Amino acid sequence: MTTTLPALPYRHVLTLPTMTSAVRVVRETTELILVEIGVGLQHPHVGPALLILSELVTNAVRHAAALSPNVTVTYAAGPGVFAFAVHDRHPHLPALSRALAAAPGSGLATVVAMTMELGGTAVVRPDADGQGKSIWITLPL
């Protein structure tokens, strides 16, 4: 699943230590951002977006913390679009396109399935030095 992300007028970046407490902070920050951009917390994509973000940050905490002392979440939004990326400095690039078949029921498979069900996109973007990546999710609002 790939896409080109258009320029979106709203941006917010949150960097936290790669610890379990990051999941709660990211969820709370996401709710505040959604309200700030005019999306009610009852919107049908809010719950899935929070779950997707939680899973991606949890994966960073579980699998990347040894090489990535911080996890960064970048939020972007524009008319009808909410996008976010979870970045860590671990070099492993998960194969999103194979997650459903290779590991059904895994957290990454859940992320891909939910994103697809919502009509969104998911893409992994490696860092220029090959020592990290961002997983970008784009959801329609």
Short mmCIF file of the C-alpha atoms (twelve columns), coordinates in Angstrom:
data_MODEL
# 
_entry.id   MODEL 
# 
loop_
_atom_site.group_PDB 
_atom_site.id 
_atom_site.type_symbol 
_atom_site.label_atom_id 
_atom_site.label_alt_id 
_atom_site.label_comp_id 
_atom_site.label_asym_id 
_atom_site.label_seq_id 
_atom_site.Cartn_x 
_atom_site.Cartn_y 
_atom_site.Cartn_z 
_atom_site.pdbx_PDB_model_num 
ATOM 1   C CA . MET A 1   0.000   0.000   0.000  1 
ATOM 2   C CA . THR A 2   1.682   3.192   -1.131 1 
ATOM 3   C CA . THR A 3   0.616   6.712   -1.771 1 
ATOM 4   C CA . THR A 4   1.980   10.192  -2.156 1 
ATOM 5   C CA . LEU A 5   0.964   12.317  0.787  1 
ATOM 6   C CA . PRO A 6   -0.221  15.755  -0.333 1 
ATOM 7   C CA . ALA A 7   0.902   18.827  1.536  1 
ATOM 8   C CA . LEU A 8   -1.377  19.125  4.531  1 
ATOM 9   C CA . PRO A 9   -1.698  22.464  6.348  1 
ATOM 10  C CA . TYR A 10  -1.792  21.139  9.933  1 
ATOM 11  C CA . ARG A 11  1.397   19.645  11.423 1 
ATOM 12  C CA . HIS A 12  2.316   18.573  14.932 1 
ATOM 13  C CA . VAL A 13  5.331   16.557  16.080 1 
ATOM 14  C CA . LEU A 14  5.572   14.680  19.374 1 
ATOM 15  C CA . THR A 15  8.798   12.986  20.513 1 
ATOM 16  C CA . LEU A 16  8.801   10.750  23.575 1 
ATOM 17  C CA . PRO A 17  11.119  8.243   25.236 1 
ATOM 18  C CA . THR A 18  10.538  4.766   23.821 1 
ATOM 19  C CA . MET A 19  8.761   3.528   26.962 1 
ATOM 20  C CA . THR A 20  5.336   2.006   27.587 1 
ATOM 21  C CA . SER A 21  4.036   5.344   28.925 1 
ATOM 22  C CA . ALA A 22  4.447   6.737   25.389 1 
ATOM 23  C CA . VAL A 23  1.355   4.822   24.255 1 
ATOM 24  C CA . ARG A 24  -0.928  6.653   26.702 1 
ATOM 25  C CA . VAL A 25  0.601   10.055  25.934 1 
ATOM 26  C CA . VAL A 26  0.215   9.492   22.187 1 
ATOM 27  C CA . ARG A 27  -3.445  8.491   22.576 1 
ATOM 28  C CA . GLU A 28  -4.203  11.547  24.718 1 
ATOM 29  C CA . THR A 29  -2.322  13.875  22.358 1 
ATOM 30  C CA . THR A 30  -4.134  12.417  19.358 1 
ATOM 31  C CA . GLU A 31  -7.512  13.096  20.946 1 
ATOM 32  C CA . LEU A 32  -6.501  16.712  21.648 1 
ATOM 33  C CA . ILE A 33  -5.268  17.164  18.082 1 
ATOM 34  C CA . LEU A 34  -8.422  15.707  16.564 1 
ATOM 35  C CA . VAL A 35  -10.558 18.099  18.606 1 
ATOM 36  C CA . GLU A 36  -8.249  20.987  17.632 1 
ATOM 37  C CA . ILE A 37  -8.714  20.251  13.923 1 
ATOM 38  C CA . GLY A 38  -12.473 20.005  14.323 1 
ATOM 39  C CA . VAL A 39  -12.979 16.242  14.340 1 
ATOM 40  C CA . GLY A 40  -15.380 15.122  17.049 1 
ATOM 41  C CA . LEU A 41  -14.253 12.208  19.158 1 
ATOM 42  C CA . GLN A 42  -17.426 10.375  18.085 1 
ATOM 43  C CA . HIS A 43  -16.308 10.350  14.434 1 
ATOM 44  C CA . PRO A 44  -16.235 6.704   13.299 1 
ATOM 45  C CA . HIS A 45  -12.538 6.846   12.355 1 
ATOM 46  C CA . VAL A 46  -11.313 8.170   15.710 1 
ATOM 47  C CA . GLY A 47  -11.416 4.854   17.597 1 
ATOM 48  C CA . PRO A 48  -9.636  2.948   14.841 1 
ATOM 49  C CA . ALA A 49  -7.043  5.743   14.463 1 
ATOM 50  C CA . LEU A 50  -6.298  5.571   18.185 1 
ATOM 51  C CA . LEU A 51  -5.962  1.792   18.013 1 
ATOM 52  C CA . ILE A 52  -3.665  1.966   14.977 1 
ATOM 53  C CA . LEU A 53  -1.456  4.569   16.646 1 
ATOM 54  C CA . SER A 54  -1.366  2.590   19.884 1 
ATOM 55  C CA . GLU A 55  -0.291  -0.537  18.034 1 
ATOM 56  C CA . LEU A 56  2.448   1.243   16.089 1 
ATOM 57  C CA . VAL A 57  3.855   2.941   19.201 1 
ATOM 58  C CA . THR A 58  3.633   -0.338  21.143 1 
ATOM 59  C CA . ASN A 59  5.606   -2.032  18.354 1 
ATOM 60  C CA . ALA A 60  8.279   0.654   18.601 1 
ATOM 61  C CA . VAL A 61  8.469   0.194   22.368 1 
ATOM 62  C CA . ARG A 62  8.661   -3.605  22.124 1 
ATOM 63  C CA . HIS A 63  10.927  -3.997  19.121 1 
ATOM 64  C CA . ALA A 64  12.928  -0.802  18.624 1 
ATOM 65  C CA . ALA A 65  13.706  0.592   22.074 1 
ATOM 66  C CA . ALA A 66  17.183  -0.956  22.234 1 
ATOM 67  C CA . LEU A 67  18.238  1.007   19.127 1 
ATOM 68  C CA . SER A 68  15.815  3.905   19.346 1 
ATOM 69  C CA . PRO A 69  15.707  5.819   22.633 1 
ATOM 70  C CA . ASN A 70  12.881  7.975   21.275 1 
ATOM 71  C CA . VAL A 71  9.738   7.440   19.242 1 
ATOM 72  C CA . THR A 72  8.369   10.347  17.225 1 
ATOM 73  C CA . VAL A 73  4.791   10.754  16.079 1 
ATOM 74  C CA . THR A 74  4.116   13.251  13.317 1 
ATOM 75  C CA . TYR A 75  0.539   14.335  12.728 1 
ATOM 76  C CA . ALA A 76  -0.752  16.037  9.592  1 
ATOM 77  C CA . ALA A 77  -4.263  17.015  8.635  1 
ATOM 78  C CA . GLY A 78  -6.148  18.832  5.953  1 
ATOM 79  C CA . PRO A 79  -9.621  18.888  4.468  1 
ATOM 80  C CA . GLY A 80  -10.959 15.348  4.733  1 
ATOM 81  C CA . VAL A 81  -7.592  13.785  5.648  1 
ATOM 82  C CA . PHE A 82  -5.856  12.797  8.880  1 
ATOM 83  C CA . ALA A 83  -2.354  11.372  8.591  1 
ATOM 84  C CA . PHE A 84  0.181   10.294  11.144 1 
ATOM 85  C CA . ALA A 85  3.579   8.638   11.204 1 
ATOM 86  C CA . VAL A 86  5.359   6.697   13.904 1 
ATOM 87  C CA . HIS A 87  9.134   6.927   13.599 1 
ATOM 88  C CA . ASP A 88  11.866  4.926   15.312 1 
ATOM 89  C CA . ARG A 89  15.566  4.333   14.648 1 
ATOM 90  C CA . HIS A 90  15.441  0.554   14.266 1 
ATOM 91  C CA . PRO A 91  16.535  -0.526  10.762 1 
ATOM 92  C CA . HIS A 92  13.936  -3.295  10.288 1 
ATOM 93  C CA . LEU A 93  11.391  -2.346  7.604  1 
ATOM 94  C CA . PRO A 94  8.154   -4.257  8.124  1 
ATOM 95  C CA . ALA A 95  6.483   -5.541  4.971  1 
ATOM 96  C CA . LEU A 96  3.052   -3.991  5.273  1 
ATOM 97  C CA . SER A 97  1.856   -5.516  2.021  1 
ATOM 98  C CA . ARG A 98  2.515   -9.029  3.343  1 
ATOM 99  C CA . ALA A 99  1.437   -8.501  6.969  1 
ATOM 100 C CA . LEU A 100 -2.079  -9.878  6.514  1 
ATOM 101 C CA . ALA A 101 -0.898  -13.132 4.905  1 
ATOM 102 C CA . ALA A 102 2.364   -13.597 6.802  1 
ATOM 103 C CA . ALA A 103 1.134   -12.872 10.318 1 
ATOM 104 C CA . PRO A 104 -2.667  -12.831 10.516 1 
ATOM 105 C CA . GLY A 105 -3.841  -11.598 13.885 1 
ATOM 106 C CA . SER A 106 -0.587  -9.770  14.608 1 
ATOM 107 C CA . GLY A 107 -0.592  -6.124  15.561 1 
ATOM 108 C CA . LEU A 108 0.829   -5.102  12.209 1 
ATOM 109 C CA . ALA A 109 -1.794  -7.163  10.364 1 
ATOM 110 C CA . THR A 110 -4.468  -5.420  12.437 1 
ATOM 111 C CA . VAL A 111 -3.012  -2.027  11.507 1 
ATOM 112 C CA . VAL A 112 -3.065  -2.885  7.800  1 
ATOM 113 C CA . ALA A 113 -6.556  -4.413  7.908  1 
ATOM 114 C CA . MET A 114 -8.078  -1.485  9.804  1 
ATOM 115 C CA . THR A 115 -6.403  1.065   7.551  1 
ATOM 116 C CA . MET A 116 -7.718  -0.692  4.446  1 
ATOM 117 C CA . GLU A 117 -11.229 -1.035  5.901  1 
ATOM 118 C CA . LEU A 118 -11.305 2.712   6.519  1 
ATOM 119 C CA . GLY A 119 -10.212 3.465   2.938  1 
ATOM 120 C CA . GLY A 120 -6.818  4.671   4.086  1 
ATOM 121 C CA . THR A 121 -3.254  3.990   3.076  1 
ATOM 122 C CA . ALA A 122 -0.158  2.735   4.874  1 
ATOM 123 C CA . VAL A 123 3.445   3.067   3.783  1 
ATOM 124 C CA . VAL A 124 6.849   2.476   5.334  1 
ATOM 125 C CA . ARG A 125 9.421   5.171   4.585  1 
ATOM 126 C CA . PRO A 126 13.035  4.332   5.462  1 
ATOM 127 C CA . ASP A 127 15.342  6.995   6.831  1 
ATOM 128 C CA . ALA A 128 17.958  8.207   4.371  1 
ATOM 129 C CA . ASP A 129 20.710  6.454   6.334  1 
ATOM 130 C CA . GLY A 130 18.821  3.149   6.460  1 
ATOM 131 C CA . GLN A 131 18.888  3.104   10.252 1 
ATOM 132 C CA . GLY A 132 15.264  3.908   10.966 1 
ATOM 133 C CA . LYS A 133 11.845  4.286   9.427  1 
ATOM 134 C CA . SER A 134 8.473   5.956   9.621  1 
ATOM 135 C CA . ILE A 135 5.206   4.154   9.145  1 
ATOM 136 C CA . TRP A 136 2.723   6.619   7.652  1 
ATOM 137 C CA . ILE A 137 -1.015  6.053   7.893  1 
ATOM 138 C CA . THR A 138 -3.441  8.277   6.004  1 
ATOM 139 C CA . LEU A 139 -7.156  8.101   6.804  1 
ATOM 140 C CA . PRO A 140 -10.096 9.872   5.213  1 
ATOM 141 C CA . LEU A 141 -12.294 11.903  7.546  1 
# 
